[in-house]
XYZ file of C-alpha atoms in Angstrom:
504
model
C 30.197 149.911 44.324
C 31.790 151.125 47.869
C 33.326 147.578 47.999
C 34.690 147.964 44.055
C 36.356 151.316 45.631
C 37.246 149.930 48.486
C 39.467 147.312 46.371
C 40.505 149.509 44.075
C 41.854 151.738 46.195
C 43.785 148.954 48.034
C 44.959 147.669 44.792
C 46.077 151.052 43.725
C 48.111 151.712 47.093
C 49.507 148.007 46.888
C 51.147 149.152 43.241
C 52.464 152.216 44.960
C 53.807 150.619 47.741
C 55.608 147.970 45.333
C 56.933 151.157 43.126
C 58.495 152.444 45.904
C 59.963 149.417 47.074
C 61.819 148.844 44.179
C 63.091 152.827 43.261
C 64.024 153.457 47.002
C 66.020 150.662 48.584
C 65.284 150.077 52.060
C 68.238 150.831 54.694
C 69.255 147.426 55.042
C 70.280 147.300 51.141
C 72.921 149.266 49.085
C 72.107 152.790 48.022
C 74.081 155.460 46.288
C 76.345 157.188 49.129
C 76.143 160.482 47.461
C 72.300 160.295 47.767
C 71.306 163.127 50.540
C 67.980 162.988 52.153
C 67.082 165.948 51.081
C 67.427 165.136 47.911
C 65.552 161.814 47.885
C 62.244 163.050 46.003
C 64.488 164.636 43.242
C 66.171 161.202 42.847
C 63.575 158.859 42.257
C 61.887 161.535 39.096
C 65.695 161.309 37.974
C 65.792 157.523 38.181
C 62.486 157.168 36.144
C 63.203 159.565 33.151
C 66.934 159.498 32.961
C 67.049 163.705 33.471
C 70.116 164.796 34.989
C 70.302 165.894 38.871
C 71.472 169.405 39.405
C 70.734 169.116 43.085
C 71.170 171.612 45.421
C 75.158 172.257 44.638
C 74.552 175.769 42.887
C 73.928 177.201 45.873
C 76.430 175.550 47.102
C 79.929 177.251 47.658
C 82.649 176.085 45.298
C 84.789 174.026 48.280
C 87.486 172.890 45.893
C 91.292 171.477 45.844
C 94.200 172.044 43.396
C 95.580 168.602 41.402
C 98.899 171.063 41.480
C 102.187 169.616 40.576
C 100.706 166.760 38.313
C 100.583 168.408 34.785
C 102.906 170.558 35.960
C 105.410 169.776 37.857
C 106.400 171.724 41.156
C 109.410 171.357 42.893
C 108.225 171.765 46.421
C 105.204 169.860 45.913
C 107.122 166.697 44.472
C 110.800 167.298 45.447
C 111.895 163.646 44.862
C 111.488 164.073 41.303
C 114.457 166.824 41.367
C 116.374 165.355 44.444
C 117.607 162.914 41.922
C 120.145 165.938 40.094
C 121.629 167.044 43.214
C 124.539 165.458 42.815
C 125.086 167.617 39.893
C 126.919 171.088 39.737
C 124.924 173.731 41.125
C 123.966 175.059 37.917
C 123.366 171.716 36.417
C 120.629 171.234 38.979
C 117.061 170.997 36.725
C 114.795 173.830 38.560
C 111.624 173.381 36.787
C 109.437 171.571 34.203
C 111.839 172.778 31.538
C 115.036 171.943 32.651
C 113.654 168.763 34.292
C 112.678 167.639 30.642
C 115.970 168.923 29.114
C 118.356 166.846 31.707
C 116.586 163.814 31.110
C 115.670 164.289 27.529
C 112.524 162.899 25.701
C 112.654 159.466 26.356
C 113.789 159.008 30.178
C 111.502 162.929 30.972
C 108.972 161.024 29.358
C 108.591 157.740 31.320
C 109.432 159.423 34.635
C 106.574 161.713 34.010
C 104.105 159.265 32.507
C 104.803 157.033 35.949
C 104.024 160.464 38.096
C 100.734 160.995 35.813
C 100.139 157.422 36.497
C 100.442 157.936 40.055
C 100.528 160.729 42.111
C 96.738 161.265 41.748
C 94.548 158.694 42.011
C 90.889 158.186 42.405
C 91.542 157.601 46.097
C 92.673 160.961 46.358
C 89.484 162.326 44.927
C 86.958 160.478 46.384
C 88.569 161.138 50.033
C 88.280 164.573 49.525
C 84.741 164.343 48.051
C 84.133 162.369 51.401
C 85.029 165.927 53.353
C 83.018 168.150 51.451
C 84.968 169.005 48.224
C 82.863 169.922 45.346
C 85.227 171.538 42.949
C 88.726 170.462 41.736
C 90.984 172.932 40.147
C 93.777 171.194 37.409
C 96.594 173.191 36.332
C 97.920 172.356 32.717
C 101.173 173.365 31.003
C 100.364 174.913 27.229
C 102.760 172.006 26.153
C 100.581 169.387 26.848
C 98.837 170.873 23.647
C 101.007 173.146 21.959
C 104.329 171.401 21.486
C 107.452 172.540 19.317
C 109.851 170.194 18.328
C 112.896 172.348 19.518
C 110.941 172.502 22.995
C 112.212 170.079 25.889
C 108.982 169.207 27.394
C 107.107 166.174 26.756
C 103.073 165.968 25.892
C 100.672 163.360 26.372
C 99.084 164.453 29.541
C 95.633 164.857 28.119
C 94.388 160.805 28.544
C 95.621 161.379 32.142
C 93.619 164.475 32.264
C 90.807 163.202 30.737
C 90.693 159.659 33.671
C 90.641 162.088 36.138
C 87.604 163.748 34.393
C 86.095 160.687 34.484
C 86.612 160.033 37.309
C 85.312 163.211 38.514
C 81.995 162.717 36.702
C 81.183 159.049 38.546
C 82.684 160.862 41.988
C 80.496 163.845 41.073
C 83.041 166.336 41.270
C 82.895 169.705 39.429
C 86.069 170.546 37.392
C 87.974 174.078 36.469
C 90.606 173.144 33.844
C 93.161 175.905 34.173
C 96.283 176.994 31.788
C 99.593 177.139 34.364
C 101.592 177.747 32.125
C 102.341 179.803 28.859
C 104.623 179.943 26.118
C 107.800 182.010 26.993
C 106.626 182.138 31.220
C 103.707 184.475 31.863
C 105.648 185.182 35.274
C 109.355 183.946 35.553
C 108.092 181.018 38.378
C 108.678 177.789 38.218
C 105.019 177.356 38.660
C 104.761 178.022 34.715
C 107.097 175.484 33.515
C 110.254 177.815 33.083
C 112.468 179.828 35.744
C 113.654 182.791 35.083
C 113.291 185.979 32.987
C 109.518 185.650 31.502
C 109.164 186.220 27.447
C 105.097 185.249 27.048
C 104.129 188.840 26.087
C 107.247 189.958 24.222
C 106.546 187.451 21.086
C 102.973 187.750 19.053
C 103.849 184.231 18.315
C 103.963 183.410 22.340
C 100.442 184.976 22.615
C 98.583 183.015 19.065
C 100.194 179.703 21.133
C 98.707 180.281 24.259
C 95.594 181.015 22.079
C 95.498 177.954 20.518
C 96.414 175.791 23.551
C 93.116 177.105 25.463
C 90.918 176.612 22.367
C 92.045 172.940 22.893
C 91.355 173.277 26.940
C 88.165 174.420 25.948
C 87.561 172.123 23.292
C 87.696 169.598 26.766
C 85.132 171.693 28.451
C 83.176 171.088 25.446
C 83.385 167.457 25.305
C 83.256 167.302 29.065
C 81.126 169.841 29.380
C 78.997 167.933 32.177
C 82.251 167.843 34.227
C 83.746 170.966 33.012
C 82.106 173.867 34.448
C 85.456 176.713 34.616
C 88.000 177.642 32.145
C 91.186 180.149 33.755
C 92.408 181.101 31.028
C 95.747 181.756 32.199
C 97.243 181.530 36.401
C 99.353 184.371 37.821
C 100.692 186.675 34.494
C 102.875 189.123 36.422
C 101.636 193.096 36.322
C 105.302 193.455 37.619
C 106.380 192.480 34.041
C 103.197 193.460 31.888
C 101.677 196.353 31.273
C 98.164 195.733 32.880
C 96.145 197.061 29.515
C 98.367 194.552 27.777
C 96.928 191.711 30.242
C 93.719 192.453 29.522
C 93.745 192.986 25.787
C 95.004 189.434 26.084
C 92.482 188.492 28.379
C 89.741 190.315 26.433
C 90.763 188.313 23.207
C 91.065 184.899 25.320
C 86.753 185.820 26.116
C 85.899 185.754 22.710
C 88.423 182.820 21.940
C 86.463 180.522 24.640
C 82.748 182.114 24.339
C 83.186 180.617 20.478
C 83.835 177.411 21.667
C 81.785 177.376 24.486
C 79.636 179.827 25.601
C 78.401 178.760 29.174
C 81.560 177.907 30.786
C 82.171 180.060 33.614
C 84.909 181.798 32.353
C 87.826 182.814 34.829
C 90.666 185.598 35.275
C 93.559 185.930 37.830
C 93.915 189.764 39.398
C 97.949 189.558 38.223
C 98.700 190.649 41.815
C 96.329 193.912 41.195
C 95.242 195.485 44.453
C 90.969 194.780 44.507
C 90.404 198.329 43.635
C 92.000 197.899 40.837
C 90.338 194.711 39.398
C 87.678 196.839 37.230
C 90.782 197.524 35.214
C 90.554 193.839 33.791
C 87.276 193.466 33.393
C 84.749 193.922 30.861
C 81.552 194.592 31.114
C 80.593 193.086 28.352
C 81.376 189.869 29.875
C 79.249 187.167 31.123
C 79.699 184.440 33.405
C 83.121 185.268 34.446
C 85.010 184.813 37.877
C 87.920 186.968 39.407
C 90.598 184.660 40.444
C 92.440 186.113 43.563
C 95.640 184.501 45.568
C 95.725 184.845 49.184
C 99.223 183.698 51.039
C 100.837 185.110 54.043
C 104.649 183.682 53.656
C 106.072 185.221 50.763
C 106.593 188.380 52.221
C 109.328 189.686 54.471
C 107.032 190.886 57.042
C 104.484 188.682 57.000
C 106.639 185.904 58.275
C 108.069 187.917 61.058
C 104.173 188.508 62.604
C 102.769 186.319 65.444
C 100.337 183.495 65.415
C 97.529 186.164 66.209
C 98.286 188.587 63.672
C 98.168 186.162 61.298
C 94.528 185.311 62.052
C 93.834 189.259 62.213
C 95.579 189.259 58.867
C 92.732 187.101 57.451
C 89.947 189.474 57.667
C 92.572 192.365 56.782
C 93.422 190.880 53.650
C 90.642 190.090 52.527
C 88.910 193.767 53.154
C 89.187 194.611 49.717
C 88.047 191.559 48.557
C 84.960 191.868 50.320
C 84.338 195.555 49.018
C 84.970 194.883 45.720
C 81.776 195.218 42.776
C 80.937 191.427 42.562
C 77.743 192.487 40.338
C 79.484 192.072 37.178
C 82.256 189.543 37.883
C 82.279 186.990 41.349
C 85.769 186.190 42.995
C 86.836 182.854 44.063
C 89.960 182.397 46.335
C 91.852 179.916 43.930
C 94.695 179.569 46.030
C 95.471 179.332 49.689
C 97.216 176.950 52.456
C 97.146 176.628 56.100
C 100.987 177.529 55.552
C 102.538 181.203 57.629
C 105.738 180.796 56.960
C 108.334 179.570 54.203
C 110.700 176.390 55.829
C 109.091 174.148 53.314
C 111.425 172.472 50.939
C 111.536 174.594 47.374
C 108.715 176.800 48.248
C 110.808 179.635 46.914
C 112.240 177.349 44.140
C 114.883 175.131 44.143
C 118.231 175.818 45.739
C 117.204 179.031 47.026
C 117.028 178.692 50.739
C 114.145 180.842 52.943
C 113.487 183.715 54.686
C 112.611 181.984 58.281
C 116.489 181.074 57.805
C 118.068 183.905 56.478
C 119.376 181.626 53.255
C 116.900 183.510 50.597
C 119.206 184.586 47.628
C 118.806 188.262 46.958
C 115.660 188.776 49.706
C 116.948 188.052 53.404
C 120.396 188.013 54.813
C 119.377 187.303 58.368
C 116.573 185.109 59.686
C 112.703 186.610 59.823
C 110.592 184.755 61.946
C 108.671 185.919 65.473
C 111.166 184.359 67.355
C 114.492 184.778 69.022
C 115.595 181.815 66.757
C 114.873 180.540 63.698
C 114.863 177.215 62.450
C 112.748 174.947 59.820
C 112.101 172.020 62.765
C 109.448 171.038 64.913
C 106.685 172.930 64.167
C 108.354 174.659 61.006
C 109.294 171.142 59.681
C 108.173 168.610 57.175
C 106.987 165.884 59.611
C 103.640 166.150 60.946
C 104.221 163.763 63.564
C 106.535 166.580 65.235
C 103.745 169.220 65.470
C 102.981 169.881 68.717
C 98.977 170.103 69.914
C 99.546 173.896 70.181
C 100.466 174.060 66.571
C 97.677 172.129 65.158
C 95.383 174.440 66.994
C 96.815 177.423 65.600
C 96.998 175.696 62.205
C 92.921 174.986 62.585
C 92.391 178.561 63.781
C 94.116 179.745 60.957
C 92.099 177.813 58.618
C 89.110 178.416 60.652
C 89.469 182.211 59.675
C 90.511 181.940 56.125
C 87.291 179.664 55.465
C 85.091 181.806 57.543
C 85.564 184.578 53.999
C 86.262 182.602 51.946
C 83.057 180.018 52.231
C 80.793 182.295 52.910
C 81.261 185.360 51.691
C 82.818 184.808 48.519
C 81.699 182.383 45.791
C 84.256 180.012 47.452
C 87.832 178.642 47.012
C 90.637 176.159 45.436
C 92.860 175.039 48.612
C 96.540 174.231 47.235
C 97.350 171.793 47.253
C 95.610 168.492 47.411
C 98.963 166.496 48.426
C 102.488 166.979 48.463
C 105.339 165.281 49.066
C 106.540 166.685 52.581
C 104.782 170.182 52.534
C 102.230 169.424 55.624
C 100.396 172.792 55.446
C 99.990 172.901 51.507
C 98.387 169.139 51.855
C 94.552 169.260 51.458
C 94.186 165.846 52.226
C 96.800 165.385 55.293
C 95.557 168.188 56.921
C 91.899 166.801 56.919
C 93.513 163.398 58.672
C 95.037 165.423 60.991
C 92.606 167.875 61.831
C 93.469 171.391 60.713
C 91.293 171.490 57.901
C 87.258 170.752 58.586
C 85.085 168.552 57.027
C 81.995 169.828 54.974
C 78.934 167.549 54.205
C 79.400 165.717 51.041
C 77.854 167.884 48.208
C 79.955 166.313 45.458
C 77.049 164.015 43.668
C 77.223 161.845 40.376
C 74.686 162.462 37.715
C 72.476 159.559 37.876
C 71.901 158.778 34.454
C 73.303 155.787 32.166
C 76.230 157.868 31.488
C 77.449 157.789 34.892
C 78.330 155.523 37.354
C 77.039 155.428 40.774
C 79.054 154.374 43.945
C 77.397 151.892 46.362
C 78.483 151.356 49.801
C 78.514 147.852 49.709
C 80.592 147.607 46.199
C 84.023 145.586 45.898
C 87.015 148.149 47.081
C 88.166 148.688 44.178
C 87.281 151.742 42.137
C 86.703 149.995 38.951
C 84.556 147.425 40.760
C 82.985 150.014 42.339
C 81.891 152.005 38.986
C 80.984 148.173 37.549
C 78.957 147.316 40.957
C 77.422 150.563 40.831
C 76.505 150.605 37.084
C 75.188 147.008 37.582
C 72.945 147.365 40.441
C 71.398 150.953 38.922
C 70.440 148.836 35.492
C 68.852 145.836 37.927
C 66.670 148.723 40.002
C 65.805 150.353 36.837
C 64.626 147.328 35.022
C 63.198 146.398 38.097
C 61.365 149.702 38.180
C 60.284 148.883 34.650
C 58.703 145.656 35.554
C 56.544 146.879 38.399
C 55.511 149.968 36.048
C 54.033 147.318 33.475
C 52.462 144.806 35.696
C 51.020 147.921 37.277
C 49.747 148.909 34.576
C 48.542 146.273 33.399
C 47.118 145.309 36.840
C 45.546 149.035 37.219
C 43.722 149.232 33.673
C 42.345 145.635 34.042
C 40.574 146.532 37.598
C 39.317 149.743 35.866
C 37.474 148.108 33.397
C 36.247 145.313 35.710
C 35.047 147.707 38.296
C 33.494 149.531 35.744
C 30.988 146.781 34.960
């Protein structure tokens, strides 16, 4: 009988052994990249039952990057796409989304904008920032890609495009926040809502039931995405300089029960409409669950600001963010939605289109005389839009400067949206440039697929391509599974025809 053991027991630890073999590939074979150590036992339950893998990324910070100036489009972060009016009259010059749409009209605003869809972010762009630790992306959305009037100029059609980058996002293993930019009549007269000028949003009932109705159909995405989807903002940057805050939050108030009938576990998220911290209780409810205070931390757009010194701009980190740290996160968490590594304003458009900058003295209506720390001013060098021109001492600073806005922001908050993930000539508002060039740091990879049929899983050794990748990846998870499958049979098989001849 010790011998029957004996070879049972060897029998039984040969099956393991072959198990193992084929759910864990050994180092000299393809595995998923995503795949931490850590997380190894996790993955080979997952692999066996098909349940999805949380992993450890809720404990994780949110370490994400705006798709800004995609579904709404941004002069300074895409100036090409205006540079082509400025042969125009002054005031024939298209400043925004709005008047971008109306110069072109439907047809020509159309295919130019279905090309930068198309284009300007790819799943290059999000798997390279996966690569450095981003776990989060943030995608602002104009009401108008779901809320459309005929006597409107904009276009529509961005929500395919939306939706690839969702799925891409899902294989990648990126978390998403789908956020409303922009609102009907301009929740804050920037051209970062679509429309220049003199804002209208809360003057017109009708304004407000549109902006309802285009984040029922946002949400009606985090529904149907809902294991990419984890944030709804339900509207970015409504002015308290032209609202009444109680008006604000009866809006946001109605926006909560709006989204909690569609979908009641999304994190649901608010911006602090340029409230002071100890204010923010004024926009919250308490009845409210699951909810995030979205807060906007820049040091450029302020006379003084750009006048200070390399080290009071650090300094200015923690003293900004004082507030933030004492405010009652209990009921509500904050998330830094937007920042850049950028202290002052030479970049092209930052201030909007044709209206020059403070570091030069050229901003219409703000600065007639140049505010920087220096003797002289001037939007070169260092304060240009060529990287290559930076000197070593400016990089520094710009990593220091980072350094000390992450040093909050990752760990003391619930984490943060860095704006933007590329540009077009903007160096410190580019996510991705600044991680090539060294100003930004890299985080370990948390950003992990779901490994389930549903989702594809990126192996190192897959064709280039993305869509060969997903294909490679999708292949070579069904061959280990059925694999897996096999050895469980003949196992069996193997393991209940031993028992009953040992048992004789």
């Amino acid at each position: 009988m010790k011998s029957q053991a004996l070879v049972g027991s060897a029998i039984s630890t040969l099956f393991l052994a072959l198990v193992a073999a084929h759910v864990a590939p050994s180092s000299s074979e393809a595995k998923p990249t995503i795949v931490s150590t850590a997380a190894a036992t996790e993955t080979l339950s997952v692999q066996s039952s098909d349940v999805e893998l949380e992993s450890t990324l809720d404990t994780t910070p949110i370490r994400g990057a705006n798709i800004g100036g995609v579904f709404l489009i941004e002069p300074f972060i895409k100036p090409s796409l205006f540079d082509q009016f400025l042969s125009r009259n002054k005031e024939d010059i298209p400043v925004d989304e709005w008047t971008f749409s109306a110069a072109l009209g439907k047809a020509e605003a159309k295919r130019q904008l279905e090309e930068h869809w198309n284009t300007f972010v790819t799943r290059d762009h999000l798997e390279s920032m996966a690569d450095s630790g981003i776990n989060w992306i943030r995608i602002p959305i104009g009401y108008w890609a779901f809320n459309l009037t005929a006597d409107e100029p904009y276009v529509d059609g961005q929500v395919p495009y939306i939706e690839r980058v969702l799925e891409w996002s899902r294989d990648i293993g990126l978390k998403v926040e789908l956020d409303l930019h922009g609102a009907p009549g301009s929740q804050n007269g920037y051209d970062n809502s679509g429309r220049r000028g003199v804002p209208e949003w809360l003057h017109s009932r009708t304004n407000v039931d549109r902006t309802l109705d285009a984040l029922a159909k946002m949400t009606q995405i985090a529904v149907d995405w809902s294991d990419v989807v984890y944030g709804i903002q339900i509207l970015n940057e409504p002015s308290r300089w032209k609202w009444e805050v109680k008006d604000i939050f009866a809006f946001y108030n109605e926006a909560y029960d709006l989204v909690r009938s569609i979908a009641p576990d999304v994190l649901f998220m608010i911006h602090d409409t340029f409230l002071s911290p100890k204010d923010w209780s004024t926009l919250v409810a308490p009845r409210w669950t699951q909810a995030l205070m979205d807060t906007h931390i820049y040091q450029m757009f302020d006379n003084y600001m750009v006048t200070i010194n390399e080290t009071a701009h650090i300094e200015m980190v923690a003293k900004m963010a004082e507030d933030v740290m004492k405010f009652d996160k209990t009921s509500i968490g904050v998330v830094v939605g937007e920042f850049s590594a950028a202290t002052h304003d030479c970049t092209k458009y930052i201030n909007g289109l044709g209206r020059g900058s403070r570091w030069e003295g050229t901003l219409e209506g703000i600065a007639d005389h140049p505010l920087c720390p220096f003797a002289t001013c001037s939007c070169t060098g260092d304060y240009g839009s060529n990287p290559a021109e930076f000197s070593a001492h400016y990089k520094r600073f710009l990593r220091n400067y980072v350094d000390a806005q992450l040093a909050v922001y990752d760990q003391e908050l619930a984490g943060w949206f860095f704006w933007n993930f590329r540009t077009e000539g903007a160096p410190e508002w580019d996510y991705i440039l600044g991680v090539e060039q060294g100003w930004i740091p890299s985080f370990p990879r948390t950003a992990m697929p779901k490994l389930n049929e549903s989702s594809a899983i990126v192996f190192d050794d897959a064709p280039t391509s993305h869509e060969a990748k997903s294909e490679a990846g999708q292949g070579k998870y069904q061959l280990a599974k059925s694999m897996y499958g096999i050895v469980v049979t003949l196992g069996i098989v193997v393991a209940t025809t031993c028992y009953f001849l040992f048992s004789l």
